[in-house]
Coordinates of C-alpha atoms in Angstrom, one line a residue:
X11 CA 11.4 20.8 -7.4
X12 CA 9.6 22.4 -4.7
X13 CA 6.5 20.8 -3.2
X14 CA 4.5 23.3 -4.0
X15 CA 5.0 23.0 -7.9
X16 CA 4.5 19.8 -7.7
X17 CA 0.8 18.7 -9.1
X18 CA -1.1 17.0 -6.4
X19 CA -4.3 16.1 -5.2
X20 CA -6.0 14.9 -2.4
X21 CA -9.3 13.6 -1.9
X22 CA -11.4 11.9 0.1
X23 CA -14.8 9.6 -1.5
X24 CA -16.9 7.2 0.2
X25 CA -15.8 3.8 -2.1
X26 CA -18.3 0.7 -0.6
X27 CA -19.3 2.9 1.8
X28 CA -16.2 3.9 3.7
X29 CA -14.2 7.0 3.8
X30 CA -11.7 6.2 1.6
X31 CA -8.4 9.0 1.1
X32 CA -7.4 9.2 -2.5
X33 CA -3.3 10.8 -3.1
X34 CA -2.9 12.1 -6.8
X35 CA 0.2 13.0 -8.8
X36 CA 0.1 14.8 -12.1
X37 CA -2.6 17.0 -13.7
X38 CA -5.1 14.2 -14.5
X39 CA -7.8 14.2 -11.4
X40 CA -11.0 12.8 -13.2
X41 CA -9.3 9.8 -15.9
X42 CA -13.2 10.0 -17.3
X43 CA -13.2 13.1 -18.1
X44 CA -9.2 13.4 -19.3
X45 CA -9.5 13.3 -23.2
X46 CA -7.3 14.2 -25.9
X47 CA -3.8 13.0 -27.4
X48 CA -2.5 13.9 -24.0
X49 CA -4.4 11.7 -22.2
X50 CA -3.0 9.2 -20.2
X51 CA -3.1 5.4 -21.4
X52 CA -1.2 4.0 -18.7
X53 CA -1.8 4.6 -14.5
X54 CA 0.3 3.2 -11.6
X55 CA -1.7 2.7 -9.2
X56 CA 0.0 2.7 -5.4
X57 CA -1.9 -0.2 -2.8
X58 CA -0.3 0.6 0.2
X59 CA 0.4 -1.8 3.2
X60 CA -1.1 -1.6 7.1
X61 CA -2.1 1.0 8.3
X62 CA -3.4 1.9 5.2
X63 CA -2.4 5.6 4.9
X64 CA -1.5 7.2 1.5
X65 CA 0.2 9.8 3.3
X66 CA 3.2 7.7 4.2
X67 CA 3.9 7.0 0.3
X68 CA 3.6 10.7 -0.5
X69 CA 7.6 10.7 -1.1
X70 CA 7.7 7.5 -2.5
X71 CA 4.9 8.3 -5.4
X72 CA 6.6 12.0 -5.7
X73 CA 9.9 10.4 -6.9
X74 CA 8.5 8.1 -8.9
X75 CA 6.1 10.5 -10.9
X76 CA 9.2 12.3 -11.5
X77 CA 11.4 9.5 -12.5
X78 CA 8.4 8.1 -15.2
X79 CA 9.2 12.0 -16.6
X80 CA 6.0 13.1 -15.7
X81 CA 4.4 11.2 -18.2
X82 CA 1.7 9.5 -16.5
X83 CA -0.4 9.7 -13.5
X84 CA 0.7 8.2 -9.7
X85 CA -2.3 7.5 -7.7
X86 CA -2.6 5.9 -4.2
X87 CA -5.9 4.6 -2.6
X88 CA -6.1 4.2 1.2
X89 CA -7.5 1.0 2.9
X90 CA -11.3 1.7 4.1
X91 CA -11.1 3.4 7.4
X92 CA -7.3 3.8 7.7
X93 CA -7.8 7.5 7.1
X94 CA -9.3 10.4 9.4
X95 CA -11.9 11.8 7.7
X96 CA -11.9 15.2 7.0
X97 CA -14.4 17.8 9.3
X98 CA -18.1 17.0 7.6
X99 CA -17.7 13.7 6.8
X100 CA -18.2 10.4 8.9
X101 CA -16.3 6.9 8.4
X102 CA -19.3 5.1 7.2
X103 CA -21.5 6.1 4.9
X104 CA -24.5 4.5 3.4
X105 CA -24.6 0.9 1.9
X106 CA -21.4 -1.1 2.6
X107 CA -20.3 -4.3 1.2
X108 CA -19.8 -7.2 4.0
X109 CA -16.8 -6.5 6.6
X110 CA -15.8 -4.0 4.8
X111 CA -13.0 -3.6 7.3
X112 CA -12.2 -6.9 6.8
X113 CA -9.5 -8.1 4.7
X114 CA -11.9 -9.6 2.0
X115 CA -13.5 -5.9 2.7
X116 CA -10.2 -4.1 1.9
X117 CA -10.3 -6.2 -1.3
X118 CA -13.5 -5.8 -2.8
X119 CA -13.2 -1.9 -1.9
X120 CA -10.1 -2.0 -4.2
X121 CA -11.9 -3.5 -6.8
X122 CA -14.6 -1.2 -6.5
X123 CA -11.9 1.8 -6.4
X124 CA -10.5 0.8 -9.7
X125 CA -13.9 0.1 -11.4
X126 CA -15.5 3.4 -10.4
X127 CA -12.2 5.6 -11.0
X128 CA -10.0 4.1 -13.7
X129 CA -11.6 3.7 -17.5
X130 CA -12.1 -0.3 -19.0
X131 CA -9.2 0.5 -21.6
X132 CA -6.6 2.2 -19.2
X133 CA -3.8 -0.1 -18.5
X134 CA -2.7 -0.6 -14.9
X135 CA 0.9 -0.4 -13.1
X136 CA -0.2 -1.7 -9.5
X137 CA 2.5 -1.2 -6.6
X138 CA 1.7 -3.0 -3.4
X139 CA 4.0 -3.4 0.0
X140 CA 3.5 -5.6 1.8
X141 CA -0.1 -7.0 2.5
X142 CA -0.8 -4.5 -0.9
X143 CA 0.9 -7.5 -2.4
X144 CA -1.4 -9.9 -1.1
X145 CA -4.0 -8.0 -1.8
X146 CA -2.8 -7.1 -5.7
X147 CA -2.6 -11.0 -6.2
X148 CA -6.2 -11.9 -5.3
X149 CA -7.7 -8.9 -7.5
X150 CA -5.7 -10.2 -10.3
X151 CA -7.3 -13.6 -9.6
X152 CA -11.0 -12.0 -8.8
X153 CA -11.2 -10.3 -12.7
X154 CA -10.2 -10.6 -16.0
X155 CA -11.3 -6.7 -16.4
X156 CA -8.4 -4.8 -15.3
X157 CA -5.7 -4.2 -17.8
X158 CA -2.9 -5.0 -15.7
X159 CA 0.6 -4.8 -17.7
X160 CA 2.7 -5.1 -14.4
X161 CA 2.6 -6.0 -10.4
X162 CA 5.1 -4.6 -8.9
X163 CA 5.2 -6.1 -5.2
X164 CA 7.7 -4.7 -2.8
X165 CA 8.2 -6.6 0.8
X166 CA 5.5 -9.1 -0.3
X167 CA 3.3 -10.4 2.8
X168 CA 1.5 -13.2 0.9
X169 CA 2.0 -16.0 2.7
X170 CA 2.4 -17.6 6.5
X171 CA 2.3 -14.2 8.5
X172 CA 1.6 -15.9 11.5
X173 CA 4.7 -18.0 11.5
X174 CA 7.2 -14.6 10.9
X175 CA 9.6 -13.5 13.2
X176 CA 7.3 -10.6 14.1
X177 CA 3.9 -12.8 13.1
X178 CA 4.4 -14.4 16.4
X179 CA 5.0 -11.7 18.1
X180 CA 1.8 -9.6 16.4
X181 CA -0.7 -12.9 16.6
X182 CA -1.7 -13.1 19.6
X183 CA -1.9 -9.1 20.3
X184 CA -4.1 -8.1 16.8
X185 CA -6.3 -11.5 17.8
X186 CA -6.5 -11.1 21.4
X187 CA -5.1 -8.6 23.0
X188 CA -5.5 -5.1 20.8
X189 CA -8.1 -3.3 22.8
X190 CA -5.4 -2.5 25.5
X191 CA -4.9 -0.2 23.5
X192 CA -8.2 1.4 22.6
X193 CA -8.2 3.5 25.6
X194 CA -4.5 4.9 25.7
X195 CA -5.2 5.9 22.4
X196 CA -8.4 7.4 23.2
X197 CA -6.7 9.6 25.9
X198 CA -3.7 10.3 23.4
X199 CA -6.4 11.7 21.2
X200 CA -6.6 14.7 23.1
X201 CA -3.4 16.1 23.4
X202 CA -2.8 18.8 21.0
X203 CA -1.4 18.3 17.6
X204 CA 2.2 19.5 18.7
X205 CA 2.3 16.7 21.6
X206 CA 1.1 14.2 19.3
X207 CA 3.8 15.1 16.5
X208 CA 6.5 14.7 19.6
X209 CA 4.9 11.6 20.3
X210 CA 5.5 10.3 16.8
X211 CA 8.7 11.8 16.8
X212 CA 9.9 9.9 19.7
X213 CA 8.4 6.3 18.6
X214 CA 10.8 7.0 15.5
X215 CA 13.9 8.1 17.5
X216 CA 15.7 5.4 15.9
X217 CA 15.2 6.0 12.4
X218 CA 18.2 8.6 11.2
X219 CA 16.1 10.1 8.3
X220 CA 12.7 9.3 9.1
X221 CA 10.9 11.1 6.1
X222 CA 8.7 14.0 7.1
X223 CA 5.5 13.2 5.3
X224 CA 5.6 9.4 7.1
X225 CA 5.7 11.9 10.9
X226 CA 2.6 13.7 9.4
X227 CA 0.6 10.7 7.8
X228 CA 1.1 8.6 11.5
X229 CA -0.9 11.4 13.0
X230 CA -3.7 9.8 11.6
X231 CA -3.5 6.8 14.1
X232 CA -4.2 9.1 16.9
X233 CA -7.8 8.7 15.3
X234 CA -9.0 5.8 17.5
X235 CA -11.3 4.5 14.7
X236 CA -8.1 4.3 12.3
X237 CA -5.6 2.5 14.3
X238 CA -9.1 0.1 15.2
X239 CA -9.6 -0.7 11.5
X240 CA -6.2 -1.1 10.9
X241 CA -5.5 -3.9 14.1
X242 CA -8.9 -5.1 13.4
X243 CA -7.4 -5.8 9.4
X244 CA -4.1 -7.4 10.8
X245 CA -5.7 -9.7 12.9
X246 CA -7.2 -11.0 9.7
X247 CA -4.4 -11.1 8.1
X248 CA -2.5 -13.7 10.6
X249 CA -5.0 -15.8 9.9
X250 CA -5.9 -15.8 6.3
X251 CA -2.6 -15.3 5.0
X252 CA -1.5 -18.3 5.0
X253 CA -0.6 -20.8 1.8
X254 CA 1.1 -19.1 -1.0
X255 CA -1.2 -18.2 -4.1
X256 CA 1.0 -20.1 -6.3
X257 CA -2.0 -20.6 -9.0
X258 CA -1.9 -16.6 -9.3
X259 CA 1.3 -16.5 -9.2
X260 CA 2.0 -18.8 -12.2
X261 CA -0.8 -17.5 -14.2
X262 CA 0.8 -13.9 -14.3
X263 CA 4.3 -14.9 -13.5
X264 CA 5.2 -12.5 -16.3
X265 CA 3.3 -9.7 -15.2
X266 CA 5.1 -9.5 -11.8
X267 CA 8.3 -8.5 -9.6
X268 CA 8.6 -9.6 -6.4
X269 CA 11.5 -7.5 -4.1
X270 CA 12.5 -9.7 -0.5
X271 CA 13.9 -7.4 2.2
X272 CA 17.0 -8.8 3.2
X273 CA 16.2 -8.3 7.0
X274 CA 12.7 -8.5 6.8
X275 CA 10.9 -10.0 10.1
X276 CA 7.7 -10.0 8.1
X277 CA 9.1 -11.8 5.1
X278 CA 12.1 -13.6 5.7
X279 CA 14.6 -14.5 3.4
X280 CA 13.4 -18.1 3.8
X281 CA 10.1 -16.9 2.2
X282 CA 12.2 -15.4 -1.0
X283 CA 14.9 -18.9 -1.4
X284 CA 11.0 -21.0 -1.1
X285 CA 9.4 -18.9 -4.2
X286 CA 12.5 -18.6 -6.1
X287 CA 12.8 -22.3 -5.8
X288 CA 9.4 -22.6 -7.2
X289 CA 9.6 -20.0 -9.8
X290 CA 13.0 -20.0 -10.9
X291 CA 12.2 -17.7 -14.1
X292 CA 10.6 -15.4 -12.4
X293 CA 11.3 -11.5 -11.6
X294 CA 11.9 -12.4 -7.7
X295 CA 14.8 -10.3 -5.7
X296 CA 16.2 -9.9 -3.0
X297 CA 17.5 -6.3 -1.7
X298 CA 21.1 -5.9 -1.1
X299 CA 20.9 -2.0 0.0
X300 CA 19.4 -3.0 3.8
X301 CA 15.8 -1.4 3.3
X302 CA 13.9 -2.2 5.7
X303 CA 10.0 -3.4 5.1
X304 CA 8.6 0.0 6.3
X305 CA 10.2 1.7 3.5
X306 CA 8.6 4.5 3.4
X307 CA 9.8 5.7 6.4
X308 CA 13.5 6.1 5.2
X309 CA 13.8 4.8 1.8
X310 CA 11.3 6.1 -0.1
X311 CA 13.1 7.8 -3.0
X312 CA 15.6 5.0 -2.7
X313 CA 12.9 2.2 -3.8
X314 CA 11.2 4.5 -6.1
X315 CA 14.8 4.8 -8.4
X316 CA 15.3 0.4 -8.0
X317 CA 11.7 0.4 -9.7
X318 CA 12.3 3.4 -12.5
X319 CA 15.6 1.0 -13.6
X320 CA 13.3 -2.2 -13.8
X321 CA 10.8 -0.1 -15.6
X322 CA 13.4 1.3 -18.2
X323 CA 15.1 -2.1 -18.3
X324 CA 11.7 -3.7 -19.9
X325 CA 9.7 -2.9 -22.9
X326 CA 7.5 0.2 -23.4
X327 CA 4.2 -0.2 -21.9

């Protein structure tokens, strides 16, 4: 279907006092104000991994409003600050919970997010890659008030980031050495949108089928406040993310699928044989179709059909 038929909505909201980017599939904009027998009972809800940027999971949600039949709404909610605000509007605004940058930050302003936007008695689908997983696991664990009926964690970074093939090569850079970068960027920031689109274009040069929506969402990191949120987030995440939640884990162990990369630098196969050891009854695979952890810039539509079979493979929500 063409993209213009397609029914989507973006917005941008200040959520704990950040400038927060808000992508929305299907008719239903405003779930308080949807009523009738063709309301929605049931939203999947897209928490996307660093940077933050709902734009790179625009394909991704596209194929999978259309594989759920249209049927219910596909929302994504950027991380606070990973997304260039709009002409007229700042990246702060008013009262903002503690580090809201932070990764605790990016936590609380999901639970905010889902408090202000999604009704008590809507159930939930969440989606997270990779640290989305992480941070799916600990809002499960923070409330009893979301009707969660399914986690659905692709690439999951929720444990020893640090000691990862590419943890040890990010650690020391997001803790100590990031703002090298501050003032490229800032001087990159100036080019012209066409030189920064050739820019991006060439840092992907090795990806066949980059996907076109991932080449306009990375435009956003040209924003030196974005990519600054988003190393400032990482570098929390090397060293919080550390033990496996398996408390969490066990507690909704039926509510959740875990999917491994198979070449994954950020979650290696070791992590996936470890958790399947300790949760051998649980929904935990490992992909055999070479998809690699940045999904979205290749694979989008790809991922979107292996969760529409699990989906149709398990009871009606």
């Amino acid at each position: 279907m063409p993209d213009d038929h397609i029914p989507v909505h973006e917005e941008y909201v200040y959520c704990c006092g950040a400038v927060t980017k808000v992508l929305k599939f299907g008719p239903w904009t405003d779930l308080h104000e949807t009523k009738g027998a063709n309301s929605p009972k049931l939203l999947f809800l897209v928490i996307p991994g660093n940077p933050g940027i709902v734009g790179f999971y625009r394909t991704f949600m596209q194929s999978l409003y259309y594989g759920l039949h249209e049927k219910y709404p596909v929302w994504a909610v950027s991380h606070a600050g990973h997304c260039a605000p709009p002409r007229g509007m700042d990246m702060t605004y008013g009262d903002q919970i503690e580090d809201i940058f932070g990764l605790n930050g990016q936590i609380e302003h999901k639970l905010s997010f889902v408090k202000r936007n999604v009704p008590a008695d809507m159930k939930l689908v969440l989606i997270g890659h990779s640290i989305g997983c992480y941070i799916i696991l600990e809002m499960m664990k923070a409330t009893k008030d979301i009707k969660v009926v399914q986690s659905i964690l692709l690439f999951p970074t929720i444990e020893r980031m640090s000691q990862t093939p590419q943890g040890k090569i990010m650690t020391p850079f997001l803790c100590s050495l990031r703002y090298i970068v501050y003032m490229p960027l800032f001087l990159l920031s100036f080019l012209p949108e066409s030189l920064k689109a050739a820019v991006v274009r060439f840092a992907m040069w090795g990806i066949k089928s980059v996907d076109e929506s991932s080449l306009t969402a990375a435009l956003d990191l040209f924003r030196i406040e974005c990519t600054a949120n988003a190393m400032y987030m990482g570098s929390q995440e090397m060293v919080m993310v550390q033990k496996r939640d398996n408390d969490t884990i066990m507690e909704h162990l039926n509510k959740l699928i875990f999917y491994y990369g198979a070449t994954d630098n950020w979650c290696p196969v070791q992590y996936y044989e470890d958790i399947r050891k300790e949760f051998p009854e649980g929904n935990i695979w490992l992909c055999e179709k070479g998809i690699r952890h940045a999904f979205v810039l290749d694979s989008s539509k790809e991922v979107a059909s292996i969760i529409i079979q699990w989906l149709n493979e398990r009871s009606s929500f």
